[in-house]
Short mmCIF file of C-alpha atoms and ligand atoms in Angstrom, two decimals:
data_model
loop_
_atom_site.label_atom_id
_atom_site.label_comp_id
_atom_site.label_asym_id
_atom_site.label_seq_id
_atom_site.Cartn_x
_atom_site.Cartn_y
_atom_site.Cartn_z
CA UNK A 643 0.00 0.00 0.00
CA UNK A 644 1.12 3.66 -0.48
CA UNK A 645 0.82 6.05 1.67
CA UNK A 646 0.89 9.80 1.26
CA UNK A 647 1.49 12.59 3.83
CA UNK A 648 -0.63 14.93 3.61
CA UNK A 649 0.33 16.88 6.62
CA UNK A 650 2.45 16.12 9.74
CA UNK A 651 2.85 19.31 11.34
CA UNK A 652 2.32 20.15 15.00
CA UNK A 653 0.65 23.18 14.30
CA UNK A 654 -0.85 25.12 11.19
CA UNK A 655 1.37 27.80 9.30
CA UNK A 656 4.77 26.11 8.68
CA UNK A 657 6.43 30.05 7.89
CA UNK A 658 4.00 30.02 4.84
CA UNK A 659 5.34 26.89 3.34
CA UNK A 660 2.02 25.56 3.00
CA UNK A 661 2.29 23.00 5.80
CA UNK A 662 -0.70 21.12 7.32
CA UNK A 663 -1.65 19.34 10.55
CA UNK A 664 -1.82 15.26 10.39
CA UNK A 665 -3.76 13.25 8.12
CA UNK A 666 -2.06 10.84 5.79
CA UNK A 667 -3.73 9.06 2.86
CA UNK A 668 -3.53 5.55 2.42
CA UNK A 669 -3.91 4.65 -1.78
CA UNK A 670 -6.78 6.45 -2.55
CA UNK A 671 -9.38 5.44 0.04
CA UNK A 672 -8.63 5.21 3.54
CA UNK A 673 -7.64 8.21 5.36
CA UNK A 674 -5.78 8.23 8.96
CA UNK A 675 -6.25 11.10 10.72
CA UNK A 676 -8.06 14.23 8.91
CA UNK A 677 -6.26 17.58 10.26
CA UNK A 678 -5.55 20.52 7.88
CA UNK A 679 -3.27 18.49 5.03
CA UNK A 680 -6.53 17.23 4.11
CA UNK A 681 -6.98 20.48 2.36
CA UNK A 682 -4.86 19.69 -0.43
CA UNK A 683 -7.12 16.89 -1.74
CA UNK A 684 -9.18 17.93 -4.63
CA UNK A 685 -12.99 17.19 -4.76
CA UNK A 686 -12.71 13.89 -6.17
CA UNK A 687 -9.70 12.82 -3.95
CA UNK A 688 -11.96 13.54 -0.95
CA UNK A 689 -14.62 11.50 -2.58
CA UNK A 690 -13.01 8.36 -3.26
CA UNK A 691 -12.31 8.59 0.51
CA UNK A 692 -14.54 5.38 2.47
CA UNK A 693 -12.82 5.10 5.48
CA UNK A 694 -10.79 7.73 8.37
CA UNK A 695 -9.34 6.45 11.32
CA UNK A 696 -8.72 8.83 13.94
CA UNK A 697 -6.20 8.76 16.64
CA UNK A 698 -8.06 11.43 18.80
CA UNK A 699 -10.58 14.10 18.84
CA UNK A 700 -7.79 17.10 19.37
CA UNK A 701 -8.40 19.79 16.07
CA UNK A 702 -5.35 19.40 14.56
CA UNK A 703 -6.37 15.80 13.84
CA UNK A 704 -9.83 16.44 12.79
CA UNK A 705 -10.40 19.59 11.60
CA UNK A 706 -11.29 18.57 8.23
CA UNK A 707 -13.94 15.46 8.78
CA UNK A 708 -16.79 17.54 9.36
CA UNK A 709 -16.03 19.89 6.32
CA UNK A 710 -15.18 17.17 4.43
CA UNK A 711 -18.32 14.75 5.12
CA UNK A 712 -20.20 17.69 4.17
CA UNK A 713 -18.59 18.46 0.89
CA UNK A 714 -18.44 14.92 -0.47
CA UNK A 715 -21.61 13.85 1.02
CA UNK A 716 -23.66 13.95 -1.98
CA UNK A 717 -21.53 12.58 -4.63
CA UNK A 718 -21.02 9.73 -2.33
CA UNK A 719 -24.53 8.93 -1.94
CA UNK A 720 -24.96 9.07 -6.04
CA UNK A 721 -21.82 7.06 -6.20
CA UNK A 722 -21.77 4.24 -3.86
CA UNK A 723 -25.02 4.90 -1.28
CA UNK A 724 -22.62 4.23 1.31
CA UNK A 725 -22.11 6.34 4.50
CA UNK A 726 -18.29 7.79 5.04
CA UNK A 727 -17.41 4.87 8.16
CA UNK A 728 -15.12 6.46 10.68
CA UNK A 729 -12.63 4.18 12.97
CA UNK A 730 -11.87 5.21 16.57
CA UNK A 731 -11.80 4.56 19.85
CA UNK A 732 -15.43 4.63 21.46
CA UNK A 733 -14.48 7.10 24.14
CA UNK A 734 -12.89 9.32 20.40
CA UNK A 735 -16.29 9.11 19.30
CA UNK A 736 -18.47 9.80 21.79
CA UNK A 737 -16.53 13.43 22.04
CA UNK A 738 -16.98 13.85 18.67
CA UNK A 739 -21.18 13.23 18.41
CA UNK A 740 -21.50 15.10 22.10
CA UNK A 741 -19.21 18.19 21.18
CA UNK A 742 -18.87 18.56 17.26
CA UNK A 743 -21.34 16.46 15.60
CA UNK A 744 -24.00 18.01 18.24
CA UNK A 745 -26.31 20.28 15.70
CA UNK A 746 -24.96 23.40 17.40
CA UNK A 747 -21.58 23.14 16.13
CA UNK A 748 -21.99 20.76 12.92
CA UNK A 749 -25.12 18.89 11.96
CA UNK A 750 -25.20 15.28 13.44
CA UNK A 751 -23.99 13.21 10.08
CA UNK A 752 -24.91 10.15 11.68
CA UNK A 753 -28.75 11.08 11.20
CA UNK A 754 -28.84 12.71 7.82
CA UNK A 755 -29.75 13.06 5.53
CA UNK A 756 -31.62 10.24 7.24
CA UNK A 757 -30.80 8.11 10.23
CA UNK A 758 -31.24 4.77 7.57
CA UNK A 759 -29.24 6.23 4.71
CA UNK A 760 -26.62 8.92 7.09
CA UNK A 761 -23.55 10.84 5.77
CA UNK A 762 -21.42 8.96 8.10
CA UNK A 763 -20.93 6.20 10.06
CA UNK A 764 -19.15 5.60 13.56
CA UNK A 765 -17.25 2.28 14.28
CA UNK A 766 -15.73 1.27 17.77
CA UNK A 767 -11.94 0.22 17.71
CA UNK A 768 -10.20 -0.96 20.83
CA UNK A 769 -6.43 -1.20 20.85
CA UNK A 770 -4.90 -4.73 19.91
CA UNK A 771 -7.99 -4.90 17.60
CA UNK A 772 -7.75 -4.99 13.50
CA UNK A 773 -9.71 -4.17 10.93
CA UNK A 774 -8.95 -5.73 7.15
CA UNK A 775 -9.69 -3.63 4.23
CA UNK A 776 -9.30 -5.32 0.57
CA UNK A 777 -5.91 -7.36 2.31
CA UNK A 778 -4.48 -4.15 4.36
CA UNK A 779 -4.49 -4.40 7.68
CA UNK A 780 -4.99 -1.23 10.20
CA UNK A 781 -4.33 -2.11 14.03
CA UNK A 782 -5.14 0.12 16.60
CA UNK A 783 -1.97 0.72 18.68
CA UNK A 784 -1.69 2.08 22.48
CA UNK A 785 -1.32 6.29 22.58
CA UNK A 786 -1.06 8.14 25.94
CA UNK A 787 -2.52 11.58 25.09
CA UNK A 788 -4.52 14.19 27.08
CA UNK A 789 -7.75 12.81 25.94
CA UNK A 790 -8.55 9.20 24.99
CA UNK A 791 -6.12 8.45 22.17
CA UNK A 792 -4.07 5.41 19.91
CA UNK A 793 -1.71 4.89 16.68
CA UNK A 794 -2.61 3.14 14.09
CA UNK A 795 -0.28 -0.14 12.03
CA UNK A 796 -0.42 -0.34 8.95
CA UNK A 797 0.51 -3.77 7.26
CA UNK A 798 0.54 -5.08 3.87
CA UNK A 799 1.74 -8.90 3.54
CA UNK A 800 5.04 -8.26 3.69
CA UNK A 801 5.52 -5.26 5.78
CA UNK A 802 4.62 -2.66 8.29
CA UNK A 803 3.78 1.05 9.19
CA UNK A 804 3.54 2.28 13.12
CA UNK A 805 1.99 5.35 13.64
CA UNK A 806 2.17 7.02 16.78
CA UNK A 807 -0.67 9.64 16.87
CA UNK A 808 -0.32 12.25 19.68
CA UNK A 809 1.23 10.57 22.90
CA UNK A 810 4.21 10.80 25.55
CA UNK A 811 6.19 8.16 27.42
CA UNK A 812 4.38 5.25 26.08
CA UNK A 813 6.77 1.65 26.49
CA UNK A 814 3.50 -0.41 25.58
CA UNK A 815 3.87 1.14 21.87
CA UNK A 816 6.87 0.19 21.20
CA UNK A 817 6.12 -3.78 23.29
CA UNK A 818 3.63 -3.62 20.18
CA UNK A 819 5.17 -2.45 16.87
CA UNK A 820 8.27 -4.94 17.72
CA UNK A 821 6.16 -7.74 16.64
CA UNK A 822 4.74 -6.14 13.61
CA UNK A 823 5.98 -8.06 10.74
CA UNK A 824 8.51 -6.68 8.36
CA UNK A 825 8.29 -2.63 10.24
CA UNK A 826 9.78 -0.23 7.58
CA UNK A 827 8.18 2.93 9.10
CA UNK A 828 7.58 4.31 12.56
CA UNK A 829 6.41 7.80 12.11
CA UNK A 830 6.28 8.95 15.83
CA UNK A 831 5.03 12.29 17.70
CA UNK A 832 7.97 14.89 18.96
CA UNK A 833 6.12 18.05 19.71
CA UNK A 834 8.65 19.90 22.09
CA UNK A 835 12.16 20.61 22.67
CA UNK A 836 14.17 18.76 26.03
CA UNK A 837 13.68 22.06 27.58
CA UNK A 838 10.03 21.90 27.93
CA UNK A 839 9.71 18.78 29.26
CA UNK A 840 7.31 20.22 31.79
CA UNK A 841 5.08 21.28 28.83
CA UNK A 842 5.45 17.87 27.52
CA UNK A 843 4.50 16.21 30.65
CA UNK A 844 1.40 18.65 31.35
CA UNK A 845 0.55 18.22 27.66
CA UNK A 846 1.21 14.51 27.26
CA UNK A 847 3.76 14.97 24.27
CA UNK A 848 6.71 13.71 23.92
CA UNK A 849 10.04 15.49 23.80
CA UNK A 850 13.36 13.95 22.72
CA UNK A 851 14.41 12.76 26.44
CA UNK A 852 11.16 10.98 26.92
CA UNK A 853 11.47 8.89 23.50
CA UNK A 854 15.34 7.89 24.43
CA UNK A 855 13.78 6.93 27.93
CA UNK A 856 10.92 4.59 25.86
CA UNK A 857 13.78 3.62 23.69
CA UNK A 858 16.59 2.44 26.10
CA UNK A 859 17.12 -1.42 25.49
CA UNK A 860 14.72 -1.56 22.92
CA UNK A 861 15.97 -3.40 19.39
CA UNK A 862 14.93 -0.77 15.95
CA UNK A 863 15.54 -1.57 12.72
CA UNK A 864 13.39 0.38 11.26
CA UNK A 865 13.98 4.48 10.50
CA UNK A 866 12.20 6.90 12.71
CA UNK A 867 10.32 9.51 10.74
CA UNK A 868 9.66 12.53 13.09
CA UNK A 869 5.95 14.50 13.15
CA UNK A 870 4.27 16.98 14.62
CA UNK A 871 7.31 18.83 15.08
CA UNK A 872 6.11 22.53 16.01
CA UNK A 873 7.72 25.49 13.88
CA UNK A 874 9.98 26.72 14.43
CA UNK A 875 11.68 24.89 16.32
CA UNK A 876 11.77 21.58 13.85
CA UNK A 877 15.74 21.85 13.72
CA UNK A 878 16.50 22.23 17.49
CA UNK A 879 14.20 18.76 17.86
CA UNK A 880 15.99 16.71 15.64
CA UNK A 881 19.31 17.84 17.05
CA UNK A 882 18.28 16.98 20.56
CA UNK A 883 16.81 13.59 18.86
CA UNK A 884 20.16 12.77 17.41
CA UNK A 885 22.01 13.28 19.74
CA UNK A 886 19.79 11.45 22.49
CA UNK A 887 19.47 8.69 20.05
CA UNK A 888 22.95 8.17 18.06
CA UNK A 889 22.35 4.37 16.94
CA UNK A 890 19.14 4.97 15.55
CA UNK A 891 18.29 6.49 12.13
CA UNK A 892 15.91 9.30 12.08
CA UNK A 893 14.73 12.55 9.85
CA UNK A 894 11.83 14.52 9.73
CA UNK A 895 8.84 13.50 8.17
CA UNK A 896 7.96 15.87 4.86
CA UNK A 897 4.59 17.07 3.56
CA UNK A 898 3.87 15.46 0.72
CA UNK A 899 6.31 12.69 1.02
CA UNK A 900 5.02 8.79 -0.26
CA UNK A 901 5.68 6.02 1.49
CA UNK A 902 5.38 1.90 0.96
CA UNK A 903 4.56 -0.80 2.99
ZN1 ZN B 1865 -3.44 15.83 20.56
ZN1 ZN B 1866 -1.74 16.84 17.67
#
């Protein structure tokens, strides 16, 4: 499967380069995540779109699913007559229908156009559970967040994604991608420096220290691709990451950027 960044920024702006808060697109129809790097998706892009998985309910993860069910809602119901079927966590959910999908803020999707033939549709993931889409495999992984939160694995026969989502110190994540088969990609959170560790802790982020903590004795093959890095200070994080982490290889992730698993 291929899978495109759309946007992996920790915040919106990027000094004008046009970068966009977390969603990635896997091939053409299964979206993970849907913050503000949805926006570069044309019309038809967005409609080919069946499934999102969310992480968590924070903005900068979902900005774009209401606007989006909205937009694509009628050519999907001429197309396929099939409701847009969002993935997360039950707990995800329920903050979604009680504080955006609530008629005050968004109309409720789930109801209409009508409550047999909705706009969208809301499925219950636990972590540890999978769900198989035409022979890829999405696993919800273990995220300690603020609010309710997970990752997300993504694996093809042969190999492997791990996705992080939003989270700090968080050993059981990395217990779980070890036995993913064939990992090639571990796109994980940094959203502060060392020297706001405090922040990081209050927040539930991590910062460089508190991945080398996670990381000490633990066996990685695979290359660590950084996101959510908040401008500007993008540089400073990978130097700290470097040099708390000199046997492993690491970069930033980059908007736009394809990856294969
Ligand atoms: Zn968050
Ligand atoms: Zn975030």
């Amino acid at each position: 499967m291929k899978i495109r960044v759309l946007g992996c920024n920790g915040a919106i702006g990027n000094s004008g380069k046009g970068g966009g808060t977390t969603a990635l697109l896997v091939d053409h129809d299964v979206l993970i995540d849907a913050g503000t790097g949805v926006a570069v998706l044309g019309d038809d892009e967005l409609a080919r779109i069946d499934h999102v998985f969310l992480t968590h309910s924070h903005l900068d993860h979902m900005a774009y699913l209401p606007l989006m069910i909205d937009a694509v809602g009628e050519v999907r119901n001429e197309a396929h007559n099939e409701p847009l079927i969002v993935h997360a966590s039950r707990a995800t959910l329920d903050i979604l229908h009680a504080h955006v999908f609530n008629n005050l803020i968004w109309p409720d999707f789930t109801r209409i156009p009508s409550a047999d033939a909705p706009g969208v549709r809301f499925e219950a993931l636990e972590v540890g559970e999978r769900v198989v889409l035409n022979g890829r495999s999405i696993v919800a992984l273990p995220a300690c967040h603020s609010v309710p939160a997970m990752g997300y694995a993504l694996c093809s026969d042969t190999a492997s994604l791990a996705f992080s989502g939003d989270t700090t110190t968080n050993p059981a994540f990395w217990s779980a991608i070890a036995t993913l088969p064939g990992l090639r990609h571990v796109i994980v959170e940094t959203a502060f420096r060392d020297e706001q560790i405090a922040l990081a802790h209050a927040a539930h982020h991590y910062c460089p220290r508190l991945i080398a903590e996670d990381l000490r004795g633990v066996e990685m093959q695979a290359e660590l691709l950084i996101s959510h890095l908040k401008p500007p200070h993008g540089a400073q994080i990978l130097e700290e990451l470097r040099a708390a982490l000199p046997d492993i290889a690491l970069r930033a992730l980059i908007d736009g950027e394809a990856l294969d698993v």
